[in-house]
Coordinates of C-alpha atoms in Angstrom, one line a residue:
M159 CA 176.6 29.1 -58.3
L160 CA 178.5 33.2 -58.3
T161 CA 179.4 34.4 -61.6
A162 CA 182.0 36.4 -60.2
I163 CA 185.4 36.3 -58.2
A164 CA 185.7 38.4 -54.3
A165 CA 188.1 40.3 -53.4
L166 CA 190.2 38.7 -50.9
L167 CA 190.9 41.5 -47.8
V168 CA 192.1 40.2 -45.0
T169 CA 194.6 41.6 -41.8
V170 CA 195.4 40.7 -39.1
Q171 CA 192.8 41.3 -36.8
N172 CA 190.0 38.8 -35.1
A173 CA 186.6 40.0 -36.2
P174 CA 185.4 38.9 -39.2
A175 CA 183.9 41.5 -41.6
A176 CA 181.3 41.0 -43.9
W177 CA 177.6 42.4 -43.3
A178 CA 174.4 41.7 -45.6
D179 CA 174.0 44.1 -47.9
R180 CA 169.9 45.1 -47.6
T181 CA 169.8 47.2 -50.6
N182 CA 170.4 44.5 -52.9
T183 CA 166.1 43.7 -53.4
N184 CA 166.0 43.6 -56.5
G185 CA 165.5 39.7 -57.2
T186 CA 169.2 38.8 -58.2
S187 CA 172.1 37.7 -56.7
N188 CA 174.5 39.5 -55.5
D189 CA 178.1 38.1 -56.2
A190 CA 179.9 37.4 -53.1
S191 CA 182.5 40.4 -52.7
G192 CA 185.1 40.9 -49.3
K193 CA 186.1 43.8 -47.0
R194 CA 189.0 44.4 -45.5
N195 CA 188.4 43.6 -41.7
G196 CA 189.3 40.6 -40.0
R197 CA 191.2 37.1 -40.2
T198 CA 188.8 35.6 -41.6
I199 CA 188.1 35.7 -45.7
S200 CA 184.6 37.0 -45.4
V201 CA 181.8 37.8 -48.1
E202 CA 178.9 40.2 -48.6
T203 CA 175.6 38.0 -47.7
R204 CA 173.7 37.4 -50.8
V205 CA 170.5 36.6 -48.5
Q206 CA 167.7 38.8 -50.2
T207 CA 164.7 40.3 -48.1
T208 CA 161.6 41.8 -49.1
V209 CA 158.3 43.7 -47.9
D210 CA 155.5 41.9 -48.2
G211 CA 156.7 41.1 -51.9
D212 CA 157.7 44.3 -51.9
S213 CA 161.4 45.0 -51.8
R214 CA 160.5 49.2 -52.3
S215 CA 159.3 49.6 -49.3
A216 CA 161.3 51.8 -46.5
K217 CA 163.0 49.7 -43.2
T218 CA 160.9 53.2 -40.6
G219 CA 162.0 51.3 -37.0
N220 CA 163.7 48.4 -35.3
L221 CA 162.0 45.5 -33.4
S222 CA 163.8 45.3 -29.7
S223 CA 162.9 41.7 -28.7
A224 CA 160.4 41.5 -25.4
D225 CA 163.2 38.4 -24.4
S226 CA 166.4 40.5 -22.8
N227 CA 168.3 37.1 -24.0
W228 CA 168.1 36.7 -26.7
T229 CA 168.9 38.6 -30.5
P230 CA 169.1 38.3 -34.3
P231 CA 172.5 37.1 -35.4
A232 CA 175.2 38.8 -35.8
C233 CA 176.8 36.7 -38.1
W234 CA 176.3 33.7 -40.6
Y235 CA 177.7 31.3 -42.1
E236 CA 176.3 30.8 -45.9
P237 CA 177.6 29.4 -49.4
A238 CA 180.5 31.9 -51.2
F239 CA 183.1 30.2 -52.6
S240 CA 183.7 27.7 -55.6
P241 CA 186.7 26.0 -55.4
K242 CA 188.3 27.9 -58.5
E243 CA 187.2 31.2 -56.8
I244 CA 188.8 30.6 -53.8
E245 CA 191.9 29.8 -55.7
A246 CA 191.6 32.8 -57.7
T247 CA 191.3 35.1 -54.3
V248 CA 194.1 33.4 -52.5
T249 CA 196.3 33.8 -55.6
A250 CA 194.8 37.8 -55.4
W251 CA 195.5 38.3 -52.1
R252 CA 199.5 38.3 -53.4
K253 CA 199.4 41.3 -54.9
M254 CA 197.7 43.6 -52.1
G255 CA 199.6 44.9 -49.4
F256 CA 203.1 45.5 -48.8
L257 CA 206.4 44.5 -47.4
G258 CA 205.9 41.4 -48.7
I259 CA 202.6 40.6 -46.5
G260 CA 200.5 39.6 -49.4
D261 CA 202.8 36.8 -50.3
M262 CA 202.8 35.2 -46.6
I263 CA 199.6 35.8 -45.7
G264 CA 198.6 34.3 -49.1
G265 CA 200.9 31.3 -48.6
V266 CA 199.5 31.2 -45.3
F267 CA 196.2 30.1 -46.9
D268 CA 197.7 28.0 -49.7
S269 CA 198.9 25.7 -46.7
Y270 CA 195.3 25.6 -45.3
Y271 CA 193.3 25.2 -48.8
K272 CA 196.2 23.8 -51.4
D273 CA 198.8 21.9 -49.5
G274 CA 196.3 19.5 -47.3
K275 CA 195.8 21.2 -44.2
P276 CA 192.8 20.0 -44.5
Y277 CA 192.6 20.6 -47.9
K278 CA 194.4 19.2 -50.9
D279 CA 194.4 21.9 -54.2
Y280 CA 191.3 23.8 -53.1
N281 CA 189.4 21.3 -53.7
L282 CA 189.2 22.0 -57.8
D283 CA 188.9 17.8 -58.7
K284 CA 185.5 18.9 -56.6
Q285 CA 184.5 22.0 -58.6
G286 CA 180.2 21.5 -59.2
E287 CA 179.7 19.6 -56.3
G288 CA 180.0 21.7 -53.3
M289 CA 180.8 25.2 -52.2
F290 CA 183.4 26.8 -49.4
W291 CA 180.6 28.5 -46.9
A292 CA 181.9 31.7 -45.5
A293 CA 180.8 34.1 -42.8
A294 CA 178.7 37.5 -43.0
V295 CA 178.1 40.1 -40.9
N296 CA 174.0 41.3 -40.1
P297 CA 174.6 45.6 -40.8
N298 CA 172.4 46.0 -37.8
R299 CA 174.4 44.1 -35.2
K300 CA 178.1 45.0 -37.2
D301 CA 179.0 46.2 -34.0
D302 CA 177.9 43.6 -31.9
P303 CA 180.6 42.0 -29.9
E304 CA 178.6 38.3 -31.1
A305 CA 179.4 39.8 -34.5
A306 CA 182.9 38.1 -34.2
A307 CA 181.7 34.7 -33.3
C308 CA 182.5 33.4 -37.1
D309 CA 185.8 33.5 -37.4
K310 CA 185.9 30.3 -38.8
L311 CA 187.5 30.2 -42.5
P312 CA 185.8 29.2 -45.3
F313 CA 185.1 26.3 -45.6
W314 CA 183.5 22.7 -47.9
V315 CA 179.6 21.6 -47.8
D316 CA 179.0 19.2 -50.2
E317 CA 176.2 20.3 -52.8
G318 CA 172.5 19.4 -51.0
T319 CA 174.7 18.8 -47.7
T320 CA 173.7 20.9 -44.6
P321 CA 176.6 21.6 -42.6
E322 CA 177.5 20.9 -38.9
E323 CA 177.3 24.0 -37.6
P324 CA 175.4 26.6 -35.3
L325 CA 175.8 29.2 -37.1
A326 CA 175.4 27.9 -40.5
V327 CA 172.2 29.9 -42.8
S328 CA 169.4 28.3 -42.3
P329 CA 165.6 29.3 -42.6
Q330 CA 165.3 29.9 -38.9
V331 CA 168.4 31.9 -39.1
L332 CA 167.2 33.9 -42.3
A333 CA 163.5 34.2 -40.5
E334 CA 165.5 35.6 -37.3
Y335 CA 167.5 37.8 -39.5
A336 CA 164.1 38.8 -41.2
Y337 CA 163.4 40.3 -37.3
D338 CA 165.8 43.0 -37.7
E339 CA 164.5 44.0 -41.5
L340 CA 160.4 44.6 -40.5
P341 CA 159.7 48.1 -41.5
V342 CA 157.6 48.5 -38.0
P343 CA 155.8 51.8 -38.0
D344 CA 157.0 54.7 -35.7
T345 CA 154.8 54.7 -33.0
E346 CA 153.1 58.3 -33.1
I347 CA 149.1 58.5 -31.0
K348 CA 146.8 60.2 -31.2
S349 CA 145.0 61.9 -28.4
A350 CA 143.1 64.8 -27.7
P351 CA 143.2 67.4 -26.5
D352 CA 146.3 67.6 -29.1
G353 CA 149.9 68.6 -27.3
K354 CA 148.1 70.1 -24.3
S355 CA 146.4 68.4 -21.4
T356 CA 144.1 69.9 -18.6
V357 CA 144.6 68.2 -14.9
N358 CA 142.0 65.8 -13.5
L359 CA 140.5 65.4 -17.2
P360 CA 141.3 62.0 -19.1
T361 CA 143.2 62.7 -22.3
W362 CA 142.7 60.2 -25.2
I363 CA 145.1 58.0 -27.2
W364 CA 144.6 56.0 -30.3
L365 CA 145.8 54.5 -32.8
D366 CA 144.5 53.9 -37.0
R367 CA 143.7 51.0 -38.3
A368 CA 146.0 51.6 -41.1
K369 CA 148.7 52.4 -40.3
F370 CA 148.7 49.3 -37.6
K371 CA 148.4 45.9 -39.3
K372 CA 150.7 43.3 -40.3
I373 CA 153.8 43.6 -41.6
S374 CA 156.2 40.7 -42.9
V375 CA 159.4 39.9 -44.6
T376 CA 160.8 37.1 -46.4
A377 CA 164.6 37.0 -46.2
S378 CA 165.8 34.2 -49.2
L379 CA 169.7 33.1 -50.2
P380 CA 169.6 32.7 -53.7
G381 CA 170.5 29.5 -55.3
T382 CA 169.8 27.6 -52.5
G383 CA 165.8 27.0 -52.0
L384 CA 166.4 28.6 -48.4
S385 CA 163.7 31.2 -48.0
A386 CA 161.5 32.1 -44.8
T387 CA 159.3 34.9 -44.0
T388 CA 159.1 36.1 -40.7
T389 CA 155.9 38.3 -40.1
A390 CA 154.9 40.7 -37.3
E391 CA 151.6 41.5 -35.7
P392 CA 150.6 44.6 -33.3
V393 CA 148.7 43.0 -30.5
S394 CA 148.7 45.9 -27.5
L395 CA 150.1 49.5 -27.0
H396 CA 151.6 50.3 -23.3
I397 CA 151.6 53.7 -22.6
E398 CA 153.5 55.6 -20.5
P399 CA 152.4 59.1 -18.6
G400 CA 156.1 60.1 -17.9
T401 CA 155.8 60.8 -14.3
S402 CA 154.0 59.2 -11.6
D403 CA 151.3 61.8 -10.6
A404 CA 148.9 60.4 -13.9
E405 CA 145.9 57.8 -13.8
T406 CA 146.0 55.6 -16.9
S407 CA 143.6 54.0 -18.5
P408 CA 143.5 51.1 -18.1
A409 CA 145.2 51.3 -15.0
S410 CA 147.9 48.5 -16.1
G411 CA 149.0 51.0 -19.4
D412 CA 148.0 48.2 -21.8
C413 CA 145.7 49.2 -24.2
T414 CA 144.2 46.0 -25.7
I415 CA 143.6 46.4 -30.2
N416 CA 140.4 46.7 -31.4
D417 CA 139.1 43.3 -33.5
D418 CA 138.9 46.5 -36.3
G419 CA 143.4 46.5 -36.2
S420 CA 142.1 49.7 -34.6
I421 CA 143.7 50.4 -31.1
G422 CA 142.0 52.9 -28.4
E423 CA 139.3 54.8 -29.3
S424 CA 139.1 58.2 -31.1
Y425 CA 137.2 61.2 -29.6
A426 CA 134.8 63.2 -30.5
K427 CA 132.1 65.4 -28.9
G428 CA 130.3 64.3 -26.1
K429 CA 132.7 61.6 -24.6
A430 CA 134.3 64.3 -22.0
N431 CA 132.0 63.0 -19.3
R432 CA 133.3 59.0 -20.1
T433 CA 136.5 57.0 -19.3
P434 CA 138.5 56.7 -22.5
P435 CA 139.1 52.8 -23.5
C436 CA 142.7 53.9 -23.7
G437 CA 144.2 57.0 -22.3
V438 CA 146.0 58.9 -19.2
T439 CA 144.7 61.7 -16.9
Y440 CA 147.4 63.8 -15.4
L441 CA 146.8 64.9 -11.7
R442 CA 149.7 67.4 -11.7
S443 CA 150.7 70.3 -13.4
S444 CA 153.6 70.1 -15.8
G445 CA 154.5 73.8 -15.6
S446 CA 154.4 76.0 -17.6
D447 CA 157.4 75.7 -19.4
D448 CA 157.4 71.9 -18.8
A449 CA 156.2 68.8 -20.2
Y450 CA 155.5 65.0 -19.4
E451 CA 157.4 62.8 -22.2
L452 CA 154.2 60.2 -22.9
K453 CA 155.7 57.1 -24.0
A454 CA 153.6 55.0 -25.8
T455 CA 155.3 51.6 -27.4
V456 CA 153.6 48.9 -29.5
T457 CA 154.4 44.9 -28.4
W458 CA 154.6 43.6 -32.2
N459 CA 153.4 39.4 -32.1
I460 CA 156.3 37.8 -33.9
T461 CA 156.1 34.4 -35.9
W462 CA 157.7 32.6 -38.9
T463 CA 157.2 29.6 -41.7
S464 CA 159.6 28.4 -44.5
T465 CA 159.5 26.6 -47.3
N466 CA 161.3 23.6 -46.0
G467 CA 157.8 23.2 -43.4
E468 CA 160.1 25.0 -40.4
G469 CA 158.0 27.5 -38.2
G470 CA 157.5 28.9 -35.2
D471 CA 157.4 32.0 -33.1
L472 CA 160.1 33.8 -32.5
P473 CA 160.1 36.4 -29.0
D474 CA 157.7 39.7 -29.2
G475 CA 158.8 42.6 -30.8
T476 CA 158.4 46.3 -29.3
F477 CA 158.1 49.6 -30.4
G478 CA 158.0 52.8 -28.7
T479 CA 158.5 56.2 -29.2
T480 CA 157.4 60.0 -26.5
Q481 CA 155.9 62.9 -27.3
D482 CA 156.1 65.9 -25.0
V483 CA 152.7 66.4 -23.2
T484 CA 151.7 69.7 -21.7
V485 CA 149.6 69.6 -18.8
Q486 CA 148.1 72.6 -17.6
E487 CA 145.7 73.9 -14.6
I488 CA 141.9 74.3 -14.8
Q489 CA 141.5 78.3 -15.2
S490 CA 139.0 79.5 -12.4
I491 CA 137.6 83.1 -12.1
N492 CA 137.2 84.1 -8.8
R493 CA 133.9 86.7 -8.7

Protein backbone atom coordinates (compact mmCIF):
# COMPACT_ATOMS: atom_id res chain seq x y z
CA MET A 1 0.00 0.00 0.00
CA LEU A 2 1.35 3.43 -0.84
CA THR A 3 2.22 5.59 2.19
CA ALA A 4 1.97 9.10 0.74
CA ILE A 5 -0.38 10.86 -1.60
CA ALA A 6 0.67 11.77 -5.08
CA ALA A 7 0.15 15.32 -6.24
CA LEU A 8 -2.49 15.60 -8.90
CA LEU A 9 -0.94 17.41 -11.85
CA VAL A 10 -3.36 17.43 -14.75
CA THR A 11 -3.67 19.67 -17.79
CA VAL A 12 -5.93 19.65 -20.83
CA GLN A 13 -3.30 18.10 -23.12
CA ASN A 14 -3.58 14.62 -24.53
CA ALA A 15 -0.54 12.62 -23.39
CA PRO A 16 -0.15 10.97 -19.99
CA ALA A 17 2.96 12.13 -18.24
CA ALA A 18 4.69 9.95 -15.76
CA TRP A 19 7.85 8.07 -16.36
CA ALA A 20 9.69 5.28 -14.65
CA ASP A 21 12.28 6.32 -12.08
CA ARG A 22 15.41 4.38 -13.03
CA THR A 23 17.32 5.78 -10.05
CA ASN A 24 14.98 4.10 -7.56
CA THR A 25 16.98 0.92 -7.11
CA ASN A 26 17.63 0.94 -3.38
CA GLY A 27 15.14 -1.80 -2.62
CA THR A 28 12.46 0.44 -1.11
CA SER A 29 9.09 1.37 -2.51
CA ASN A 30 8.56 4.66 -4.32
CA ASP A 31 5.48 6.60 -3.37
CA ALA A 32 3.34 7.49 -6.35
CA SER A 33 3.84 11.01 -7.65
CA GLY A 34 2.23 12.81 -10.53
CA LYS A 35 3.45 14.93 -13.42
CA ARG A 36 1.98 18.10 -14.88
CA ASN A 37 1.32 16.95 -18.42
CA GLY A 38 -1.58 14.96 -19.72
CA ARG A 39 -5.30 14.76 -19.24
CA THR A 40 -4.99 11.65 -17.10
CA ILE A 41 -3.87 11.26 -13.52
CA SER A 42 -0.48 9.66 -14.02
CA VAL A 43 2.28 8.50 -11.69
CA GLU A 44 5.97 7.83 -11.57
CA THR A 45 6.29 4.10 -11.58
CA ARG A 46 7.41 2.16 -8.55
CA VAL A 47 9.09 -0.45 -10.74
CA GLN A 48 12.64 -1.06 -9.54
CA THR A 49 15.50 -2.57 -11.52
CA THR A 50 18.72 -4.27 -10.48
CA VAL A 51 21.55 -5.45 -12.71
CA ASP A 52 22.77 -8.93 -11.80
CA GLY A 53 21.57 -8.18 -8.28
CA ASP A 54 23.52 -4.91 -8.06
CA SER A 55 21.54 -1.65 -8.06
CA ARG A 56 24.71 0.39 -8.62
CA SER A 57 25.53 -0.92 -12.10
CA ALA A 58 25.73 1.88 -14.66
CA LYS A 59 23.71 1.96 -17.85
CA THR A 60 26.07 2.19 -20.81
CA GLY A 61 24.08 1.60 -23.97
CA ASN A 62 20.62 0.98 -25.38
CA LEU A 63 19.88 -2.17 -27.32
CA SER A 64 18.05 -1.87 -30.61
CA SER A 65 15.59 -4.63 -31.39
CA ALA A 66 16.58 -6.79 -34.34
CA ASP A 67 12.83 -7.02 -35.03
CA SER A 68 11.87 -3.66 -36.52
CA ASN A 69 8.21 -4.34 -35.65
CA TRP A 70 8.84 -4.70 -31.91
CA THR A 71 9.87 -2.27 -29.19
CA PRO A 72 9.66 -2.42 -25.39
CA PRO A 73 6.50 -0.88 -23.92
CA ALA A 74 6.31 2.92 -23.96
CA CYS A 75 3.75 2.97 -21.14
CA TRP A 76 1.72 0.72 -18.88
CA TYR A 77 -0.78 0.79 -16.01
CA GLU A 78 0.14 -0.18 -12.47
CA PRO A 79 -1.36 -0.05 -8.92
CA ALA A 80 -1.06 3.56 -7.75
CA PHE A 81 -3.80 4.97 -5.52
CA SER A 82 -5.93 3.72 -2.63
CA PRO A 83 -9.50 5.10 -2.39
CA LYS A 84 -8.40 7.62 0.25
CA GLU A 85 -5.49 8.70 -1.92
CA ILE A 86 -7.56 9.24 -5.05
CA GLU A 87 -10.01 11.32 -2.98
CA ALA A 88 -7.18 13.41 -1.53
CA THR A 89 -5.65 13.77 -4.99
CA VAL A 90 -8.82 15.32 -6.41
CA THR A 91 -9.10 17.56 -3.34
CA ALA A 92 -5.50 18.70 -3.85
CA TRP A 93 -6.24 19.63 -7.47
CA ARG A 94 -8.97 22.02 -6.38
CA LYS A 95 -6.32 24.07 -4.56
CA MET A 96 -4.16 24.38 -7.68
CA GLY A 97 -4.40 26.37 -10.89
CA PHE A 98 -5.89 29.81 -11.43
CA LEU A 99 -9.14 31.44 -12.65
CA GLY A 100 -11.08 28.57 -11.14
CA ILE A 101 -9.49 25.93 -13.39
CA GLY A 102 -8.63 23.76 -10.38
CA ASP A 103 -12.25 23.73 -9.19
CA MET A 104 -13.48 23.03 -12.71
CA ILE A 105 -11.18 20.05 -13.27
CA GLY A 106 -11.76 18.86 -9.71
CA GLY A 107 -15.47 18.86 -10.45
CA VAL A 108 -14.93 16.70 -13.51
CA PHE A 109 -13.02 14.15 -11.46
CA ASP A 110 -15.57 14.29 -8.65
CA SER A 111 -18.19 13.35 -11.20
CA TYR A 112 -16.06 10.40 -12.28
CA TYR A 113 -14.93 9.11 -8.87
CA LYS A 114 -17.58 10.40 -6.43
CA ASP A 115 -20.96 10.70 -8.07
CA GLY A 116 -21.35 7.19 -9.44
CA LYS A 117 -20.07 7.76 -13.00
CA PRO A 118 -18.66 5.11 -12.82
CA TYR A 119 -17.42 5.16 -9.18
CA LYS A 120 -19.27 6.20 -6.03
CA ASP A 121 -17.58 8.01 -3.12
CA TYR A 122 -14.12 7.13 -4.45
CA ASN A 123 -14.69 3.47 -3.53
CA LEU A 124 -13.96 4.41 0.09
CA ASP A 125 -16.03 1.43 1.22
CA LYS A 126 -13.42 -0.75 -0.51
CA GLN A 127 -10.39 0.74 1.26
CA GLY A 128 -7.82 -2.07 1.62
CA GLU A 129 -9.59 -4.29 -0.91
CA GLY A 130 -7.86 -3.05 -4.06
CA MET A 131 -6.20 -0.12 -5.81
CA PHE A 132 -6.79 2.39 -8.57
CA TRP A 133 -4.32 1.62 -11.36
CA ALA A 134 -2.78 4.60 -13.20
CA ALA A 135 -0.61 5.22 -16.27
CA ALA A 136 3.19 5.35 -16.15
CA VAL A 137 5.57 6.04 -19.03
CA ASN A 138 8.86 4.31 -19.81
CA PRO A 139 11.54 7.04 -19.39
CA ASN A 140 13.50 5.64 -22.33
CA ARG A 141 10.46 6.12 -24.60
CA LYS A 142 8.67 9.16 -23.17
CA ASP A 143 8.97 10.91 -26.55
CA ASP A 144 7.57 7.96 -28.53
CA PRO A 145 4.06 8.45 -29.94
CA GLU A 146 3.10 5.16 -28.24
CA ALA A 147 3.65 6.82 -24.84
CA ALA A 148 0.24 8.46 -25.34
CA ALA A 149 -1.48 5.07 -25.58
CA CYS A 150 -2.07 4.89 -21.81
CA ASP A 151 -4.72 7.60 -21.76
CA LYS A 152 -7.22 6.10 -19.34
CA LEU A 153 -8.04 7.69 -16.01
CA PRO A 154 -7.05 5.55 -13.01
CA PHE A 155 -9.36 2.52 -12.84
CA TRP A 156 -10.27 0.21 -9.97
CA VAL A 157 -8.82 -3.30 -9.64
CA ASP A 158 -9.80 -5.63 -6.79
CA GLU A 159 -6.98 -7.11 -4.74
CA GLY A 160 -5.67 -10.33 -6.32
CA THR A 161 -7.41 -9.64 -9.63
CA THR A 162 -5.70 -9.26 -13.00
CA PRO A 163 -7.24 -6.34 -14.92
CA GLU A 164 -8.57 -6.97 -18.41
CA GLU A 165 -6.24 -4.35 -19.87
CA PRO A 166 -3.53 -5.29 -22.41
CA LEU A 167 -1.22 -2.55 -21.12
CA ALA A 168 -1.56 -3.52 -17.44
CA VAL A 169 1.77 -4.27 -15.79
CA SER A 170 2.55 -8.00 -15.85
CA PRO A 171 5.66 -10.19 -15.68
CA GLN A 172 6.08 -9.84 -19.45
CA VAL A 173 5.69 -6.06 -19.33
CA LEU A 174 8.34 -5.99 -16.60
CA ALA A 175 10.60 -8.23 -18.69
CA GLU A 176 10.18 -5.98 -21.72
CA TYR A 177 10.91 -2.89 -19.63
CA ALA A 178 14.04 -4.61 -18.27
CA TYR A 179 15.10 -5.09 -21.92
CA ASP A 180 15.35 -1.29 -22.16
CA GLU A 181 17.46 -1.21 -18.99
CA LEU A 182 20.11 -3.75 -20.03
CA PRO A 183 23.49 -1.99 -19.57
CA VAL A 184 25.28 -3.39 -22.60
CA PRO A 185 28.93 -2.31 -22.90
CA ASP A 186 30.32 -0.25 -25.74
CA THR A 187 31.40 -2.36 -28.69
CA GLU A 188 34.98 -1.13 -28.67
CA ILE A 189 36.87 -3.75 -30.60
CA LYS A 190 40.57 -4.46 -30.43
CA SER A 191 42.48 -4.65 -33.69
CA ALA A 192 45.96 -5.18 -35.05
CA PRO A 193 47.41 -3.13 -36.56
CA ASP A 194 45.77 -0.62 -34.20
CA GLY A 195 44.32 2.46 -35.90
CA LYS A 196 46.27 2.05 -39.14
CA SER A 197 45.90 -0.70 -41.69
CA THR A 198 47.76 -1.48 -44.89
CA VAL A 199 46.20 -2.22 -48.26
CA ASN A 200 45.89 -5.98 -48.92
CA LEU A 201 47.10 -6.95 -45.44
CA PRO A 202 44.48 -8.31 -43.01
CA THR A 203 43.48 -6.42 -39.89
CA TRP A 204 42.76 -8.77 -37.00
CA ILE A 205 39.70 -7.96 -34.87
CA TRP A 206 38.69 -9.40 -31.50
CA LEU A 207 36.74 -8.76 -28.30
CA ASP A 208 37.81 -9.87 -24.86
CA ARG A 209 35.95 -12.54 -22.94
CA ALA A 210 35.80 -10.48 -19.73
CA LYS A 211 33.83 -7.62 -21.29
CA PHE A 212 31.25 -9.53 -23.28
CA LYS A 213 29.35 -11.86 -21.01
CA LYS A 214 25.79 -12.47 -19.92
CA ILE A 215 23.97 -9.51 -18.37
CA SER A 216 20.72 -9.76 -16.41
CA VAL A 217 18.29 -7.08 -15.28
CA THR A 218 15.48 -7.81 -12.83
CA ALA A 219 12.45 -5.52 -12.81
CA SER A 220 10.00 -5.78 -9.92
CA LEU A 221 6.98 -3.92 -8.59
CA PRO A 222 7.08 -3.86 -4.76
CA GLY A 223 4.03 -5.07 -2.95
CA THR A 224 2.63 -7.01 -5.90
CA GLY A 225 4.85 -10.09 -6.08
CA LEU A 226 5.50 -9.28 -9.75
CA SER A 227 9.09 -9.72 -10.85
CA ALA A 228 10.85 -10.65 -14.10
CA THR A 229 14.47 -11.13 -15.06
CA THR A 230 15.68 -10.40 -18.59
CA THR A 231 19.03 -11.82 -19.67
CA ALA A 232 21.17 -10.78 -22.64
CA GLU A 233 23.89 -13.09 -23.94
CA PRO A 234 26.31 -12.00 -26.71
CA VAL A 235 26.23 -14.39 -29.66
CA SER A 236 28.04 -12.71 -32.55
CA LEU A 237 29.90 -9.66 -33.80
CA HIS A 238 29.12 -8.16 -37.20
CA ILE A 239 31.74 -5.96 -38.85
CA GLU A 240 31.19 -3.46 -41.64
CA PRO A 241 34.43 -2.05 -43.09
CA GLY A 242 32.96 1.31 -44.08
CA THR A 243 33.78 0.83 -47.76
CA SER A 244 32.97 -1.62 -50.55
CA ASP A 245 36.70 -1.83 -51.29
CA ALA A 246 37.28 -4.37 -48.55
CA GLU A 247 36.87 -8.06 -47.74
CA THR A 248 35.75 -9.36 -44.37
CA SER A 249 36.63 -12.59 -42.66
CA PRO A 250 34.31 -14.46 -42.54
CA ALA A 251 32.90 -13.22 -45.82
CA SER A 252 29.53 -12.53 -44.16
CA GLY A 253 31.16 -10.22 -41.65
CA ASP A 254 29.59 -12.25 -38.81
CA CYS A 255 32.16 -13.35 -36.26
CA THR A 256 30.77 -15.98 -33.91
CA ILE A 257 31.47 -16.13 -30.21
CA ASN A 258 34.13 -18.59 -29.04
CA ASP A 259 33.61 -21.29 -26.42
CA ASP A 260 35.39 -19.16 -23.82
CA GLY A 261 33.13 -16.17 -24.46
CA SER A 262 35.62 -14.16 -26.51
CA ILE A 263 35.07 -13.10 -30.13
CA GLY A 264 37.75 -13.41 -32.79
CA GLU A 265 41.41 -14.01 -31.98
CA SER A 266 44.06 -11.61 -30.78
CA TYR A 267 47.01 -10.99 -33.08
CA ALA A 268 50.48 -12.18 -32.19
CA LYS A 269 53.79 -12.38 -33.99
CA GLY A 270 53.95 -15.23 -36.48
CA LYS A 271 50.32 -14.83 -37.60
CA ALA A 272 51.02 -12.33 -40.38
CA ASN A 273 50.43 -14.84 -43.16
CA ARG A 274 47.31 -16.35 -41.61
CA THR A 275 43.71 -15.39 -42.30
CA PRO A 276 42.13 -14.03 -39.11
CA PRO A 277 38.96 -15.75 -37.89
CA CYS A 278 37.53 -12.23 -37.53
CA GLY A 279 38.96 -9.37 -39.52
CA VAL A 280 38.96 -7.15 -42.57
CA THR A 281 41.31 -6.63 -45.50
CA TYR A 282 41.15 -3.23 -47.16
CA LEU A 283 41.80 -3.17 -50.91
CA ARG A 284 42.18 0.57 -51.34
CA SER A 285 43.88 3.35 -49.39
CA SER A 286 41.64 5.71 -47.43
CA GLY A 287 43.83 8.64 -48.44
CA SER A 288 46.34 10.59 -46.41
CA ASP A 289 43.76 12.79 -44.69
CA ASP A 290 40.82 10.42 -44.53
CA ALA A 291 39.70 7.25 -42.76
CA TYR A 292 37.11 4.52 -43.13
CA GLU A 293 34.40 4.16 -40.47
CA LEU A 294 34.64 0.58 -39.26
CA LYS A 295 31.38 -0.40 -37.57
CA ALA A 296 31.23 -3.24 -35.06
CA THR A 297 27.81 -4.47 -33.91
CA VAL A 298 27.25 -7.16 -31.28
CA THR A 299 24.06 -9.22 -31.40
CA TRP A 300 22.62 -10.24 -28.03
CA ASN A 301 20.20 -13.13 -27.52
CA ILE A 302 17.45 -12.08 -25.08
CA THR A 303 15.45 -14.37 -22.78
CA TRP A 304 13.31 -13.80 -19.71
CA THR A 305 11.98 -15.62 -16.67
CA SER A 306 9.64 -14.59 -13.87
CA THR A 307 8.69 -15.53 -10.35
CA ASN A 308 5.34 -16.97 -11.49
CA GLY A 309 6.95 -19.36 -13.99
CA GLU A 310 6.28 -17.35 -17.13
CA GLY A 311 9.15 -16.71 -19.51
CA GLY A 312 10.44 -17.07 -23.03
CA ASP A 313 12.36 -15.25 -25.72
CA LEU A 314 12.37 -11.60 -26.68
CA PRO A 315 13.72 -10.28 -30.00
CA ASP A 316 17.50 -10.25 -30.32
CA GLY A 317 19.09 -6.92 -29.50
CA THR A 318 21.97 -5.18 -31.26
CA PHE A 319 24.37 -2.50 -30.15
CA GLY A 320 27.24 -1.11 -32.17
CA THR A 321 29.85 1.60 -32.40
CA THR A 322 32.14 2.95 -35.11
CA GLN A 323 35.81 3.80 -35.13
CA ASP A 324 38.05 5.40 -37.73
CA VAL A 325 40.59 3.25 -39.56
CA THR A 326 43.29 4.82 -41.70
CA VAL A 327 44.42 2.59 -44.55
CA GLN A 328 47.77 3.24 -46.19
CA GLU A 329 49.47 1.90 -49.29
CA ILE A 330 52.51 -0.37 -48.97
CA GLN A 331 55.54 1.78 -49.51
CA SER A 332 58.21 0.39 -51.85
CA ILE A 333 61.65 1.69 -52.74
CA ASN A 334 62.87 1.67 -56.36
CA ARG A 335 66.59 1.02 -56.71
